[in-house]
PDB file of C-alpha atoms in Angstrom:
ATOM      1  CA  UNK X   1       0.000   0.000   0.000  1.00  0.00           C
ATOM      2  CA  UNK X   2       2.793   2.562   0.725  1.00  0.00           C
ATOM      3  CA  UNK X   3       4.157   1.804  -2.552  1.00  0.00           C
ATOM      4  CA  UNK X   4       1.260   3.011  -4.499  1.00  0.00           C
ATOM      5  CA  UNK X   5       0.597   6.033  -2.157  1.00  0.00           C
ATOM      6  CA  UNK X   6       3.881   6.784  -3.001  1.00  0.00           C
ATOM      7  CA  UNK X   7       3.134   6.104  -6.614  1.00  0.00           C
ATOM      8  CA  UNK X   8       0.014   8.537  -6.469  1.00  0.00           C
ATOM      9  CA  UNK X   9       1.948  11.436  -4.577  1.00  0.00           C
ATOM     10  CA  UNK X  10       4.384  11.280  -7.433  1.00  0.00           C
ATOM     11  CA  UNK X  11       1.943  11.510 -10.502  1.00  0.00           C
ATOM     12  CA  UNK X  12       0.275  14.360  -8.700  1.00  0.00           C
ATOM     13  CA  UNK X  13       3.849  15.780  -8.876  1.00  0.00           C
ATOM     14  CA  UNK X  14       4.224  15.137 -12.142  1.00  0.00           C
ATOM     15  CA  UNK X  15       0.769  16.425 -13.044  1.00  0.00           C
ATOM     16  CA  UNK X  16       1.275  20.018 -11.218  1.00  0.00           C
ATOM     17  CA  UNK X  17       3.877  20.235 -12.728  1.00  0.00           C
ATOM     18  CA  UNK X  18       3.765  18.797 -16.157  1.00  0.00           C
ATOM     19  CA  UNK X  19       3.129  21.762 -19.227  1.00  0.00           C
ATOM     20  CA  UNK X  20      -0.347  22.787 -20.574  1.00  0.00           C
ATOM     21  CA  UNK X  21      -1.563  21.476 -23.947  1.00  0.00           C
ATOM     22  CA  UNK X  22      -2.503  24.649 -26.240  1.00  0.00           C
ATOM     23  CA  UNK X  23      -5.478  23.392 -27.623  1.00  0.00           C
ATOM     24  CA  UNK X  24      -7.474  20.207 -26.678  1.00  0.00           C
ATOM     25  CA  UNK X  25     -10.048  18.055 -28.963  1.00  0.00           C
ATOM     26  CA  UNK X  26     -14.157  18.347 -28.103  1.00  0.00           C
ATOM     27  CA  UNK X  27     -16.048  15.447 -27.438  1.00  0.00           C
ATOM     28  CA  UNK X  28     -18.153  16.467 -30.297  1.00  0.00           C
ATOM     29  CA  UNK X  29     -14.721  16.450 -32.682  1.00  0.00           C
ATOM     30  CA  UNK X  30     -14.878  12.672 -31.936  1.00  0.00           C
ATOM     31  CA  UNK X  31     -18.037  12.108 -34.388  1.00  0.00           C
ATOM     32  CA  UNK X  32     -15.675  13.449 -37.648  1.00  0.00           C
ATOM     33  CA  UNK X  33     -13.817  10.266 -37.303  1.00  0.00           C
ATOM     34  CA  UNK X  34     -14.620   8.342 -40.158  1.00  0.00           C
ATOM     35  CA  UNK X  35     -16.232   4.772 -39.194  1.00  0.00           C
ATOM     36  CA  UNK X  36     -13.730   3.324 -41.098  1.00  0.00           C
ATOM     37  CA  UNK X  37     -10.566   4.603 -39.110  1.00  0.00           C
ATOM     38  CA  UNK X  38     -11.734   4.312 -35.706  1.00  0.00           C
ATOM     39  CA  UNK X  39     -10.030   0.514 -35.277  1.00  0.00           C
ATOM     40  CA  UNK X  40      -6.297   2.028 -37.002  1.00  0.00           C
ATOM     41  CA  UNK X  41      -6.498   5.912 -34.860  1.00  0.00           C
ATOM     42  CA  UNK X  42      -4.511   7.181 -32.506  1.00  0.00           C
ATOM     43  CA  UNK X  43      -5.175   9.707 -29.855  1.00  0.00           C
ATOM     44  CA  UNK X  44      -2.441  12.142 -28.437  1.00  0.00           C
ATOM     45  CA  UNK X  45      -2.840  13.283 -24.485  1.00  0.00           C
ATOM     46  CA  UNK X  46      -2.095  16.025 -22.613  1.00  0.00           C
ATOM     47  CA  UNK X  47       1.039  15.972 -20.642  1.00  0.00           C
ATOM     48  CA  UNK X  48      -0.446  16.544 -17.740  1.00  0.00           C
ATOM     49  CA  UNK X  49      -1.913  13.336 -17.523  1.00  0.00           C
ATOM     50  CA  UNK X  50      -1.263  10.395 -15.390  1.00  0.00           C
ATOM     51  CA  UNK X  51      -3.071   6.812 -14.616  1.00  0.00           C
ATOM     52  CA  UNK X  52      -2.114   5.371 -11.710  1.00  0.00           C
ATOM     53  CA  UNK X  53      -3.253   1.344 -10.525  1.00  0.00           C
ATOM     54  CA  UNK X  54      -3.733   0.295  -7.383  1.00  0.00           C
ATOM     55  CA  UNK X  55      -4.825  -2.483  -5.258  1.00  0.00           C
ATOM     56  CA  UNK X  56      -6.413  -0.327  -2.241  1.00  0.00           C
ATOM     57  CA  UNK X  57      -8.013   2.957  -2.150  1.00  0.00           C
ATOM     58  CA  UNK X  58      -5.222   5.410  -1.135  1.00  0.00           C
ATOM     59  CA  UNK X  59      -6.453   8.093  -2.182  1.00  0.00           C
ATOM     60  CA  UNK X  60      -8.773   8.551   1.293  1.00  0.00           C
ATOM     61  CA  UNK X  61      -5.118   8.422   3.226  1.00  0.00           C
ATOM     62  CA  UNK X  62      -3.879  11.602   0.718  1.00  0.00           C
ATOM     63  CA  UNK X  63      -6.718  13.539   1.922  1.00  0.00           C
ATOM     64  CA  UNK X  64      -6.794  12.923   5.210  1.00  0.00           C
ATOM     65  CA  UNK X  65      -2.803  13.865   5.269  1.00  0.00           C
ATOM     66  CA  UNK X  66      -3.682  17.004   3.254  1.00  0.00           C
ATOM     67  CA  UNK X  67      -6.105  18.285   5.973  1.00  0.00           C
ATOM     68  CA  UNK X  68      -4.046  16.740   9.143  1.00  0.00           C
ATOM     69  CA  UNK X  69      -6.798  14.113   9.892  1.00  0.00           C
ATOM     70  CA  UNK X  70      -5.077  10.437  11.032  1.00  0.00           C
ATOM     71  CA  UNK X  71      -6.002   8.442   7.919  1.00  0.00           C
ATOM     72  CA  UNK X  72      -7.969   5.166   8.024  1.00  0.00           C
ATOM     73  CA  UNK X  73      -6.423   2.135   6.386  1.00  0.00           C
ATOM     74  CA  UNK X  74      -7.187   1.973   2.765  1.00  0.00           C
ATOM     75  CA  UNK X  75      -9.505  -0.393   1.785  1.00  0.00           C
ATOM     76  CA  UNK X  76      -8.877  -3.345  -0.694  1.00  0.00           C
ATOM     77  CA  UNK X  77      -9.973  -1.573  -4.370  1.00  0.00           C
ATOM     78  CA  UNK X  78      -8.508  -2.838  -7.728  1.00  0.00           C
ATOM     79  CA  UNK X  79      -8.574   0.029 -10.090  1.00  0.00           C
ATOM     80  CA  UNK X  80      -6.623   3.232 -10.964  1.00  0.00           C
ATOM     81  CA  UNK X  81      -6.619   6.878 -10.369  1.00  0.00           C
ATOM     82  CA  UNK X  82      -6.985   8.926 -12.973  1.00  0.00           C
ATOM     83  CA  UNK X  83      -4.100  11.979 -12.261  1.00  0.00           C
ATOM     84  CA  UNK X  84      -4.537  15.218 -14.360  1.00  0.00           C
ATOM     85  CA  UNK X  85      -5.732  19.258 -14.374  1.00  0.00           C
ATOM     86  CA  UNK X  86      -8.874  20.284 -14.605  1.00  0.00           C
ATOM     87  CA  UNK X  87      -9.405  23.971 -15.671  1.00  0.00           C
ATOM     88  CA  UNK X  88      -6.044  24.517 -14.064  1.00  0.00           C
ATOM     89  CA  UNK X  89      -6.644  22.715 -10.646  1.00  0.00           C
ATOM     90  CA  UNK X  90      -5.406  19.470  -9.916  1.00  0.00           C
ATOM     91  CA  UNK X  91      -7.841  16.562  -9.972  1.00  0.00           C
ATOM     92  CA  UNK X  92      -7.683  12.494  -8.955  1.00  0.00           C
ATOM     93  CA  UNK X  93     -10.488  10.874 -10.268  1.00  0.00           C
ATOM     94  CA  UNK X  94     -10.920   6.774  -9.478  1.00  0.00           C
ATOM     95  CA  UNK X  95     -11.514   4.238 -12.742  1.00  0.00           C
ATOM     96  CA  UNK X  96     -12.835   0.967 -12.926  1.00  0.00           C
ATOM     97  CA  UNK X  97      -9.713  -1.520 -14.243  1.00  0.00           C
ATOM     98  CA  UNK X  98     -11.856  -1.593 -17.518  1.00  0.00           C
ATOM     99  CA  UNK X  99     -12.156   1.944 -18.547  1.00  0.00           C
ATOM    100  CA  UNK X 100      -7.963   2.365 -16.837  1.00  0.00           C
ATOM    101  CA  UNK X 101      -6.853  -0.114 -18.857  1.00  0.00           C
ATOM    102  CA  UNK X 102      -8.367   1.192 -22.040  1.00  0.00           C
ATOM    103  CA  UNK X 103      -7.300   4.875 -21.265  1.00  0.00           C
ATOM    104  CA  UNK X 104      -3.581   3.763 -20.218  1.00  0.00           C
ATOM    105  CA  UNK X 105      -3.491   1.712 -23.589  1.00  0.00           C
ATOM    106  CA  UNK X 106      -4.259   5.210 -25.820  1.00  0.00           C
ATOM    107  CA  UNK X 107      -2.637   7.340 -23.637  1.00  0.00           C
ATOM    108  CA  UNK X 108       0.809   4.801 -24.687  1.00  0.00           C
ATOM    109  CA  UNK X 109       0.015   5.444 -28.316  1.00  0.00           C
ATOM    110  CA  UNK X 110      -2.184   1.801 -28.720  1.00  0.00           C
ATOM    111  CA  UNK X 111      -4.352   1.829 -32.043  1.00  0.00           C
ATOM    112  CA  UNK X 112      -7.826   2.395 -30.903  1.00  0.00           C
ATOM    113  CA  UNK X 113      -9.037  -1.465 -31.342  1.00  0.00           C
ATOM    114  CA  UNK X 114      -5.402  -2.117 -29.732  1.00  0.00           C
ATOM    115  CA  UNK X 115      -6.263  -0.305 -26.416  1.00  0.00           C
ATOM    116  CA  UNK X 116     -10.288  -1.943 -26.468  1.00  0.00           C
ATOM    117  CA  UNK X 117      -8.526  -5.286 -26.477  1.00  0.00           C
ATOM    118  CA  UNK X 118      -6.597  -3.932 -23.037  1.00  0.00           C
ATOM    119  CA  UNK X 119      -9.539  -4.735 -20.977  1.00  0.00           C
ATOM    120  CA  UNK X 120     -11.523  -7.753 -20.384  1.00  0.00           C
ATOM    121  CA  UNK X 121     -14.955  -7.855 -22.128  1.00  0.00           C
ATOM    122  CA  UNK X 122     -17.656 -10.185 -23.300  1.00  0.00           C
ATOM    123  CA  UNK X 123     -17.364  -9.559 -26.729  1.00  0.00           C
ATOM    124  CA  UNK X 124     -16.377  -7.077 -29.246  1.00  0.00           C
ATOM    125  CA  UNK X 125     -19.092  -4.817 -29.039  1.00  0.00           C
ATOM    126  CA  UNK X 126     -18.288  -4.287 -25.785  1.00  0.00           C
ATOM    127  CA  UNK X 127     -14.719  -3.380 -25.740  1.00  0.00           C
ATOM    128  CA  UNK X 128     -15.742  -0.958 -28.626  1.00  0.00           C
ATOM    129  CA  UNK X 129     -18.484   0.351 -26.558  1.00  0.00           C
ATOM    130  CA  UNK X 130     -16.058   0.424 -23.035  1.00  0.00           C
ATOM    131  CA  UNK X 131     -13.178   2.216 -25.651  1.00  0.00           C
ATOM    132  CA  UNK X 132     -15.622   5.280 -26.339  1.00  0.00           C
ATOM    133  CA  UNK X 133     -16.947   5.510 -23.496  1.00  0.00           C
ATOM    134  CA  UNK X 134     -13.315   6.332 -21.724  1.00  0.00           C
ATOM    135  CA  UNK X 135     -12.422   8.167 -25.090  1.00  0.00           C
ATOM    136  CA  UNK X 136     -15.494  10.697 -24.383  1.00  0.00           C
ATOM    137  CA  UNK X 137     -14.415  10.550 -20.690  1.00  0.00           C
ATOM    138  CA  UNK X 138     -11.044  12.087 -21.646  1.00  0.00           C
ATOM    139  CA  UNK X 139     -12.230  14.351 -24.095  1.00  0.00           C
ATOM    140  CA  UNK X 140     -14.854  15.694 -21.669  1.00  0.00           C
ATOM    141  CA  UNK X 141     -12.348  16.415 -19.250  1.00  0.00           C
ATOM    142  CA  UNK X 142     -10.159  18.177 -21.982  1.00  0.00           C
ATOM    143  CA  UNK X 143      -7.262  15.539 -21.532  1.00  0.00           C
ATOM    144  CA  UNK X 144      -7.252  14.383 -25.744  1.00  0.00           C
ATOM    145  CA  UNK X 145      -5.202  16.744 -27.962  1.00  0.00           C
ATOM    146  CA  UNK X 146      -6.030  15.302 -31.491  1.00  0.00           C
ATOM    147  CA  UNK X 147      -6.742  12.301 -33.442  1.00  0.00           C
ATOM    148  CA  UNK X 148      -3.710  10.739 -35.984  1.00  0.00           C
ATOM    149  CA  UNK X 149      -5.595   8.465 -38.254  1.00  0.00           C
ATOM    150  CA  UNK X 150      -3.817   5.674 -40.111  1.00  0.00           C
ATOM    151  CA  UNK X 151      -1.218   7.224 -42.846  1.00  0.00           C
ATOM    152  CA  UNK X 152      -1.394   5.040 -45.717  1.00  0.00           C
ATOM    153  CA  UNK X 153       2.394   3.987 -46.876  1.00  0.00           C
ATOM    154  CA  UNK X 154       3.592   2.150 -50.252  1.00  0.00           C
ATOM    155  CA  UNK X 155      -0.301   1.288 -50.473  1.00  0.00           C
ATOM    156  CA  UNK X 156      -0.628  -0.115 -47.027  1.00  0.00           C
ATOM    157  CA  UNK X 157      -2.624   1.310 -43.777  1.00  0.00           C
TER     158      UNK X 157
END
């Protein structure tokens, strides 16, 4: 546990201090994305962005240290924190494993479909349906810069 409040502390960090993004992408920009390149795009993040996993829910303990309150122990959770700046103030924000490990799989640069496959679904309607739904959590938040669809080279995608 003191490893990933430690971990958590240190994306904070990272997020304070980590530059802004000059412009960010709209959920609504998300519906120009041509059916056909949603499996092969990419998304690009803001820097100031971090995902952090866990296996307890430390994020209780940071707040009771912040306001000099004796923390409880953290309770057995497994999902992530979510680590970035929201109109300039830093936010934490928990996430199921699901929607983490879709976001942490874009965030690295995963192909769309790529990152969908990240988390453990039923079928494939429902990785594409888990995919969008963190993709228009991001985007709400202002955290997606642009899209880089497929570039087609020597005839090939």
């Amino acid at each position: 546990m003191l490893a990933e409040l430690v971990a958590l502390e240190q994306a904070q960090i990272e997020v304070a201090n980590a530059p802004d993004a000059a412009t960010t992408l709209a959920p609504e920009a998300l519906a120009a994305i041509a059916p056909e390149q949603w499996d092969v795009a990419r998304f690009a993040f803001v820097p100031a962005l971090r995902i952090v996993a866990v296996t307890h829910d430390v994020l209780p303990v940071v707040a009771a240290v912040q306001s000099g309150e004796d923390p409880e122990r953290p309770a057995a959770w497994g999902g992530a924190y979510l680590v970035h700046r929201a109109h300039g103030a830093l936010a934490t924000e928990r996430l199921g494993p699901g929607e983490a490990a879709v976001l942490a799989a874009l965030a690295a640069g995963r192909r769309f479909a790529e990152a969908c496959d990240a988390a453990e679904s039923d079928g494939e309607a429902e990785r594409a349906t888990r995919g969008v739904r963190a993709l228009l959590f991001a985007a709400a938040r202002g955290l997606v810069v642009r899209v880089e669809p497929a570039r087609r080279v020597r005839g090939r995608i």
